Amino acid sequence: MPSIAEITANDVISRANYCYMFCAVLGFASGVFLFCSFCKSFRARRNWIWLDSLLCALTISEFIILLCSISSLAHRPHFLKTTNLNCTLLSFLFNVAFFSGQLLLVLMGFFLTFDQDPPSLPLLQRARDSPVVCVALTTTVSLLSSMLLAGLLGARQSPYEQAHCRLDPCQYGDGYEITKLLLGFVLPNLLLLALLAAGAIIGRGPSGSFLSRLKAFPVFLAVVLVTFVCRLFYSGMLAKRVGLPCREGLSSPLRPGQEALMSVAEFVLFSGSCASLVLVLLLHGPCRESLRSTARHLSDCCRGVGGREANRHIMAPRIEITVPQEDHDQ
């Protein structure tokens, strides 16, 4: 029979689950619309710049995190039960998207800091002209980091054993948590902070080019801020697992109250991905214009349908002409 602490923890997790459902629907709709908008802009080659390529890759990463969150959304307050191998594969996919999104923000910060017109370095010119190569580089680093974390999980020892699974599974030892905290949060945010500081120092001149670029691309700062806050909370809860023994048959060594906070932190992380998708849709110029165009088109369609329905109820005037009969008796 569950204790009062477990019942209370499950109630908190269920409430967080219900709140996240709204964010998931909003994020999913925003992601689908962003894919359509980016595909349309790329095919038309209409003002397509390096930022569009990086934001498109960021959208894919955040959308993958959103899809991975279904494993938590569908089973909480309990956990997905599957084999260690399947759990490792799910965690691998989640970590690839997790690292990729963080590295793409670092890459955007690098371009915004050192980008000049014309570029001062030939290497920067080639990188700006080949954003796909930069995206491929970040994806490669993300794959290697995720493979390292998958190896630290140790699923090869009993790959087909059933276990409770979460996106950051519990394993014996602290290598997984420490490595993910360093590679997924500490190092990328230190790089971002260094790039922003360098941009502020470089842009202190009369031209203020760095600040003008930040004002021209407000989506960067908005996504960085939301991502940092959400991942800070999640990383703090992940750090609580460091040094705690992993209990047999359980997905986490935390107590019920701590486990509830860990689950809430997961939903906050997922909500950050949803918020990033919404911010890209609302703050990135081409996507915002595409959204406005779609809204105007739907409004015109609704007005057209409403006008046709109203005209159906208006009777057409009918004119009758009567000819008086002649009096034949006269």
Tab-separated table of C-alpha atoms in Angstrom, residues 4-320:
chain	number	residue	atom	x	y	z
A	4	ILE	CA	0.992	9.281	2.203
A	5	ALA	CA	4.229	10.752	0.832
A	6	GLU	CA	3.949	8.627	-2.324
A	7	ILE	CA	0.287	9.579	-2.808
A	8	THR	CA	1.120	13.270	-2.428
A	9	ALA	CA	4.053	12.968	-4.831
A	10	ASN	CA	1.907	11.194	-7.430
A	11	ASP	CA	-0.732	13.920	-7.109
A	12	VAL	CA	1.873	16.626	-7.760
A	13	ILE	CA	3.227	14.720	-10.772
A	14	SER	CA	-0.276	14.236	-12.204
A	15	ARG	CA	-1.075	17.944	-11.890
A	16	ALA	CA	2.188	18.859	-13.609
A	17	ASN	CA	1.342	16.332	-16.320
A	18	TYR	CA	-2.025	17.972	-16.985
A	19	CYS	CA	-0.459	21.438	-17.118
A	20	TYR	CA	2.168	20.258	-19.580
A	21	MET	CA	-0.493	18.854	-21.925
A	22	PHE	CA	-1.489	22.395	-22.906
A	23	CYS	CA	2.140	23.350	-23.581
A	24	ALA	CA	2.675	20.169	-25.604
A	25	VAL	CA	-0.302	20.876	-27.875
A	26	LEU	CA	0.816	24.478	-28.385
A	27	GLY	CA	4.405	23.419	-29.056
A	28	PHE	CA	3.361	20.670	-31.456
A	29	ALA	CA	1.170	23.065	-33.460
A	30	SER	CA	3.953	25.670	-33.535
A	31	GLY	CA	6.501	23.074	-34.649
A	32	VAL	CA	4.345	21.828	-37.514
A	33	PHE	CA	3.675	25.386	-38.684
A	34	LEU	CA	7.397	26.217	-38.470
A	35	PHE	CA	8.286	23.212	-40.617
A	36	CYS	CA	5.799	24.330	-43.276
A	37	SER	CA	7.038	27.922	-43.116
A	38	PHE	CA	10.724	26.986	-43.370
A	39	CYS	CA	10.072	24.580	-46.243
A	40	LYS	CA	8.121	27.241	-48.139
A	41	SER	CA	10.824	29.871	-47.574
A	42	PHE	CA	13.627	27.493	-48.557
A	43	ARG	CA	11.905	26.435	-51.764
A	44	ALA	CA	11.251	30.054	-52.692
A	45	ARG	CA	14.785	31.092	-51.596
A	46	ARG	CA	13.155	34.225	-50.212
A	47	ASN	CA	15.636	36.112	-47.982
A	48	TRP	CA	17.128	32.825	-46.738
A	49	ILE	CA	20.163	33.561	-44.537
A	50	TRP	CA	22.349	31.600	-42.123
A	51	LEU	CA	19.996	32.328	-39.214
A	52	ASP	CA	17.143	30.568	-41.019
A	53	SER	CA	19.243	27.415	-41.390
A	54	LEU	CA	20.237	27.411	-37.723
A	55	LEU	CA	16.697	28.140	-36.521
A	56	CYS	CA	15.348	25.364	-38.736
A	57	ALA	CA	17.834	22.923	-37.170
A	58	LEU	CA	16.934	24.234	-33.706
A	59	THR	CA	13.255	23.657	-34.466
A	60	ILE	CA	13.997	20.041	-35.384
A	61	SER	CA	15.943	19.512	-32.141
A	62	GLU	CA	13.237	21.022	-29.940
A	63	PHE	CA	10.541	19.082	-31.770
A	64	ILE	CA	12.414	15.809	-31.146
A	65	ILE	CA	12.533	16.651	-27.425
A	66	LEU	CA	8.798	17.296	-27.617
A	67	LEU	CA	8.244	13.870	-29.182
A	68	CYS	CA	10.445	12.188	-26.559
A	69	SER	CA	8.356	13.800	-23.839
A	70	ILE	CA	5.416	11.614	-24.891
A	71	SER	CA	7.076	8.729	-23.025
A	72	SER	CA	6.711	10.749	-19.815
A	73	LEU	CA	3.370	12.313	-20.682
A	74	ALA	CA	1.700	8.969	-21.347
A	75	HIS	CA	2.915	7.117	-18.241
A	76	ARG	CA	3.316	9.540	-15.349
A	77	PRO	CA	3.044	9.336	-12.375
A	78	HIS	CA	4.412	5.884	-13.282
A	79	PHE	CA	7.257	5.131	-15.686
A	80	LEU	CA	7.606	3.502	-19.069
A	81	LYS	CA	8.513	-0.161	-18.611
A	82	THR	CA	10.748	-1.539	-21.347
A	83	THR	CA	14.087	-3.260	-21.853
A	84	ASN	CA	17.368	-1.601	-20.944
A	85	LEU	CA	18.327	-1.544	-24.627
A	86	ASN	CA	15.165	0.298	-25.675
A	87	CYS	CA	15.554	2.703	-22.774
A	88	THR	CA	19.132	3.447	-23.816
A	89	LEU	CA	18.032	4.114	-27.408
A	90	LEU	CA	15.308	6.494	-26.209
A	91	SER	CA	17.780	8.281	-23.953
A	92	PHE	CA	20.278	8.464	-26.837
A	93	LEU	CA	17.741	10.182	-29.119
A	94	PHE	CA	16.771	12.603	-26.363
A	95	ASN	CA	20.403	13.483	-25.615
A	96	VAL	CA	21.209	14.078	-29.302
A	97	ALA	CA	18.409	16.657	-29.488
A	98	PHE	CA	19.375	18.071	-26.073
A	99	PHE	CA	23.035	18.644	-27.007
A	100	SER	CA	22.235	19.769	-30.541
A	101	GLY	CA	19.863	22.514	-29.411
A	102	GLN	CA	22.395	23.840	-26.920
A	103	LEU	CA	25.259	23.816	-29.439
A	104	LEU	CA	23.143	25.557	-32.069
A	105	LEU	CA	22.554	28.431	-29.651
A	106	VAL	CA	26.316	28.651	-29.103
A	107	LEU	CA	26.814	28.724	-32.879
A	108	MET	CA	24.259	31.526	-33.252
A	109	GLY	CA	26.039	33.482	-30.532
A	110	PHE	CA	29.343	33.018	-32.363
A	111	PHE	CA	27.944	34.359	-35.635
A	112	LEU	CA	26.212	37.299	-33.960
A	113	THR	CA	29.393	38.198	-32.073
A	114	PHE	CA	31.970	38.011	-34.859
A	115	ASP	CA	29.822	38.493	-37.952
A	116	GLN	CA	30.702	41.644	-39.846
A	117	ASP	CA	29.795	42.982	-43.250
A	118	PRO	CA	32.111	42.277	-44.969
A	119	PRO	CA	33.501	39.454	-42.796
A	120	SER	CA	36.944	40.121	-41.342
A	121	LEU	CA	38.105	36.483	-41.599
A	122	PRO	CA	37.884	34.224	-44.676
A	123	LEU	CA	37.049	31.259	-42.425
A	124	LEU	CA	34.077	33.140	-40.993
A	125	GLN	CA	32.941	33.997	-44.516
A	126	ARG	CA	33.001	30.319	-45.512
A	127	ALA	CA	31.192	29.313	-42.330
A	128	ARG	CA	28.499	31.934	-42.882
A	129	ASP	CA	28.052	30.840	-46.482
A	130	SER	CA	27.837	27.151	-45.475
A	131	PRO	CA	25.487	26.945	-42.476
A	132	VAL	CA	24.608	23.352	-43.374
A	133	VAL	CA	28.217	22.346	-42.678
A	134	CYS	CA	28.019	24.060	-39.277
A	135	VAL	CA	24.782	22.236	-38.484
A	136	ALA	CA	26.395	18.946	-39.508
A	137	LEU	CA	29.326	19.701	-37.194
A	138	THR	CA	27.045	20.365	-34.203
A	139	THR	CA	25.098	17.199	-34.986
A	140	THR	CA	28.315	15.163	-35.079
A	141	VAL	CA	29.429	16.526	-31.698
A	142	SER	CA	25.965	15.793	-30.292
A	143	LEU	CA	26.081	12.218	-31.584
A	144	LEU	CA	29.506	11.611	-30.046
A	145	SER	CA	28.438	13.074	-26.698
A	146	SER	CA	25.256	10.992	-26.697
A	147	MET	CA	27.220	7.848	-27.531
A	148	LEU	CA	29.462	8.554	-24.547
A	149	LEU	CA	26.428	8.872	-22.262
A	150	ALA	CA	24.885	5.712	-23.714
A	151	GLY	CA	28.087	3.850	-22.911
A	152	LEU	CA	28.007	5.142	-19.336
A	153	LEU	CA	24.507	3.697	-18.861
A	154	GLY	CA	25.915	0.177	-19.110
A	155	ALA	CA	22.927	-1.379	-20.892
A	156	ARG	CA	25.193	-3.937	-22.574
A	157	GLN	CA	25.442	-5.903	-19.323
A	158	SER	CA	21.737	-6.860	-19.366
A	159	PRO	CA	20.218	-5.375	-22.550
A	160	TYR	CA	16.942	-7.355	-22.524
A	161	GLU	CA	16.118	-7.039	-18.846
A	162	GLN	CA	12.869	-5.192	-18.114
A	163	ALA	CA	13.249	-1.915	-16.215
A	164	HIS	CA	11.458	1.343	-15.464
A	165	CYS	CA	12.683	3.896	-17.976
A	166	ARG	CA	13.014	7.659	-18.020
A	167	LEU	CA	14.854	9.896	-20.450
A	168	ASP	CA	17.800	10.223	-18.081
A	169	PRO	CA	17.859	6.719	-16.588
A	170	CYS	CA	19.319	5.855	-13.233
A	171	GLN	CA	22.600	3.930	-13.367
A	172	TYR	CA	25.137	2.709	-10.859
A	173	GLY	CA	27.778	5.381	-10.439
A	174	ASP	CA	27.838	9.130	-10.983
A	175	GLY	CA	29.485	9.203	-14.411
A	176	TYR	CA	26.278	9.769	-16.377
A	177	GLU	CA	24.964	12.709	-14.337
A	178	ILE	CA	28.328	14.472	-14.075
A	179	THR	CA	29.089	14.054	-17.789
A	180	LYS	CA	25.683	15.324	-18.859
A	181	LEU	CA	25.865	18.314	-16.528
A	182	LEU	CA	29.280	19.272	-17.889
A	183	LEU	CA	28.644	18.665	-21.601
A	184	GLY	CA	24.972	19.628	-21.714
A	185	PHE	CA	24.762	22.630	-19.412
A	186	VAL	CA	27.969	23.987	-17.866
A	187	LEU	CA	30.278	24.152	-20.903
A	188	PRO	CA	27.708	25.437	-23.471
A	189	ASN	CA	26.478	28.176	-21.147
A	190	LEU	CA	30.025	29.222	-20.286
A	191	LEU	CA	30.736	29.491	-24.018
A	192	LEU	CA	27.572	31.530	-24.539
A	193	LEU	CA	28.460	33.833	-21.671
A	194	ALA	CA	31.969	34.316	-23.062
A	195	LEU	CA	30.605	35.063	-26.542
A	196	LEU	CA	28.095	37.607	-25.234
A	197	ALA	CA	30.804	39.270	-23.156
A	198	ALA	CA	33.130	39.369	-26.168
A	199	GLY	CA	30.358	40.824	-28.302
A	200	ALA	CA	29.663	43.507	-25.709
A	201	ILE	CA	33.363	44.437	-25.610
A	202	ILE	CA	33.761	44.431	-29.392
A	203	GLY	CA	30.527	46.357	-29.930
A	204	ARG	CA	31.326	49.157	-27.486
A	205	GLY	CA	32.455	51.304	-30.370
A	206	PRO	CA	30.367	54.081	-31.885
A	207	SER	CA	28.844	51.725	-34.422
A	208	GLY	CA	27.351	49.370	-31.831
A	209	SER	CA	27.088	46.629	-34.410
A	210	PHE	CA	26.681	43.806	-31.864
A	211	LEU	CA	23.737	45.453	-30.107
A	212	SER	CA	22.141	46.300	-33.434
A	213	ARG	CA	22.400	42.647	-34.508
A	214	LEU	CA	20.823	41.513	-31.237
A	215	LYS	CA	17.962	43.958	-31.789
A	216	ALA	CA	17.586	42.723	-35.350
A	217	PHE	CA	17.348	39.095	-34.145
A	218	PRO	CA	15.404	39.200	-30.845
A	219	VAL	CA	14.559	35.516	-31.182
A	220	PHE	CA	18.128	34.593	-30.160
A	221	LEU	CA	18.091	36.269	-26.751
A	222	ALA	CA	14.535	35.117	-26.026
A	223	VAL	CA	15.292	31.458	-26.765
A	224	VAL	CA	18.606	31.596	-24.867
A	225	LEU	CA	16.910	33.024	-21.775
A	226	VAL	CA	14.049	30.503	-21.773
A	227	THR	CA	16.391	27.583	-22.436
A	228	PHE	CA	18.777	28.638	-19.680
A	229	VAL	CA	16.063	29.003	-17.025
A	230	CYS	CA	14.350	25.701	-17.843
A	231	ARG	CA	17.576	23.702	-18.126
A	232	LEU	CA	18.991	25.286	-14.973
A	233	PHE	CA	16.081	23.894	-12.956
A	234	TYR	CA	16.376	20.489	-14.596
A	235	SER	CA	20.159	20.351	-14.190
A	236	GLY	CA	19.827	21.255	-10.523
A	237	MET	CA	17.484	18.316	-9.943
A	238	LEU	CA	19.760	16.042	-11.975
A	239	ALA	CA	22.658	17.082	-9.746
A	240	LYS	CA	20.705	15.868	-6.711
A	241	ARG	CA	21.090	12.313	-8.021
A	242	VAL	CA	24.878	12.542	-7.869
A	243	GLY	CA	26.150	10.373	-5.035
A	244	LEU	CA	22.829	8.609	-4.423
A	245	PRO	CA	22.726	4.814	-4.893
A	246	CYS	CA	20.440	3.478	-7.620
A	247	ARG	CA	17.849	1.179	-6.071
A	248	GLU	CA	17.036	-2.073	-7.809
A	249	GLY	CA	13.896	-2.002	-9.952
A	250	LEU	CA	13.389	1.752	-9.625
A	251	SER	CA	14.067	4.500	-12.123
A	252	SER	CA	15.439	6.915	-9.544
A	253	PRO	CA	17.141	6.795	-6.153
A	254	LEU	CA	15.229	9.875	-4.979
A	255	ARG	CA	12.632	9.911	-2.231
A	256	PRO	CA	8.964	10.460	-3.225
A	257	GLY	CA	9.080	14.221	-2.657
A	258	GLN	CA	12.348	14.581	-4.553
A	259	GLU	CA	11.027	12.318	-7.293
A	260	ALA	CA	8.014	14.606	-7.685
A	261	LEU	CA	10.346	17.595	-8.080
A	262	MET	CA	12.419	15.648	-10.618
A	263	SER	CA	9.308	14.889	-12.674
A	264	VAL	CA	8.205	18.531	-12.466
A	265	ALA	CA	11.700	19.538	-13.616
A	266	GLU	CA	11.339	17.222	-16.619
A	267	PHE	CA	8.039	18.867	-17.557
A	268	VAL	CA	9.654	22.301	-17.128
A	269	LEU	CA	12.416	21.183	-19.512
A	270	PHE	CA	9.846	19.974	-22.038
A	271	SER	CA	7.864	23.198	-21.637
A	272	GLY	CA	11.044	25.136	-22.417
A	273	SER	CA	11.252	23.329	-25.756
A	274	CYS	CA	7.610	24.185	-26.461
A	275	ALA	CA	8.219	27.820	-25.504
A	276	SER	CA	11.254	27.951	-27.803
A	277	LEU	CA	9.133	26.781	-30.732
A	278	VAL	CA	6.493	29.416	-29.967
A	279	LEU	CA	9.143	32.146	-29.634
A	280	VAL	CA	10.716	31.235	-32.977
A	281	LEU	CA	7.272	31.410	-34.565
A	282	LEU	CA	6.413	34.801	-33.048
A	283	LEU	CA	9.792	36.588	-33.106
A	284	HIS	CA	11.497	35.370	-36.287
A	285	GLY	CA	10.479	37.735	-39.079
A	286	PRO	CA	9.712	35.336	-41.978
A	287	CYS	CA	7.823	32.914	-39.723
A	288	ARG	CA	5.846	35.758	-38.167
A	289	GLU	CA	4.895	37.089	-41.596
A	290	SER	CA	3.859	33.599	-42.685
A	291	LEU	CA	1.665	33.330	-39.578
A	292	ARG	CA	0.050	36.700	-40.312
A	293	SER	CA	-0.536	35.729	-43.931
A	294	THR	CA	-2.176	32.468	-42.862
A	295	ALA	CA	-4.359	34.302	-40.326
A	296	ARG	CA	-5.483	36.820	-42.968
A	297	HIS	CA	-6.217	34.018	-45.418
A	298	LEU	CA	-8.331	32.163	-42.847
A	299	SER	CA	-10.131	35.389	-41.939
A	300	ASP	CA	-10.960	36.062	-45.598
A	301	CYS	CA	-12.200	32.493	-46.032
A	302	CYS	CA	-14.433	32.780	-42.960
A	303	ARG	CA	-15.827	36.097	-44.166
A	304	GLY	CA	-16.476	34.615	-47.596
A	305	VAL	CA	-18.313	31.619	-46.158
A	306	GLY	CA	-20.311	33.860	-43.818
A	307	GLY	CA	-21.292	36.160	-46.678
A	308	ARG	CA	-22.503	33.267	-48.837
A	309	GLU	CA	-24.538	31.863	-45.959
A	310	ALA	CA	-26.155	35.257	-45.370
A	311	ASN	CA	-27.044	35.657	-49.060
A	312	ARG	CA	-28.884	32.364	-49.053
A	313	HIS	CA	-31.498	33.755	-46.677
A	314	ILE	CA	-32.170	36.916	-48.728
A	315	MET	CA	-35.100	36.302	-51.068
A	316	ALA	CA	-34.629	37.609	-54.578
A	317	PRO	CA	-37.236	40.216	-55.497
A	318	ARG	CA	-39.963	38.897	-57.764
A	319	ILE	CA	-41.782	41.290	-60.092
A	320	GLU	CA	-45.175	40.326	-61.467
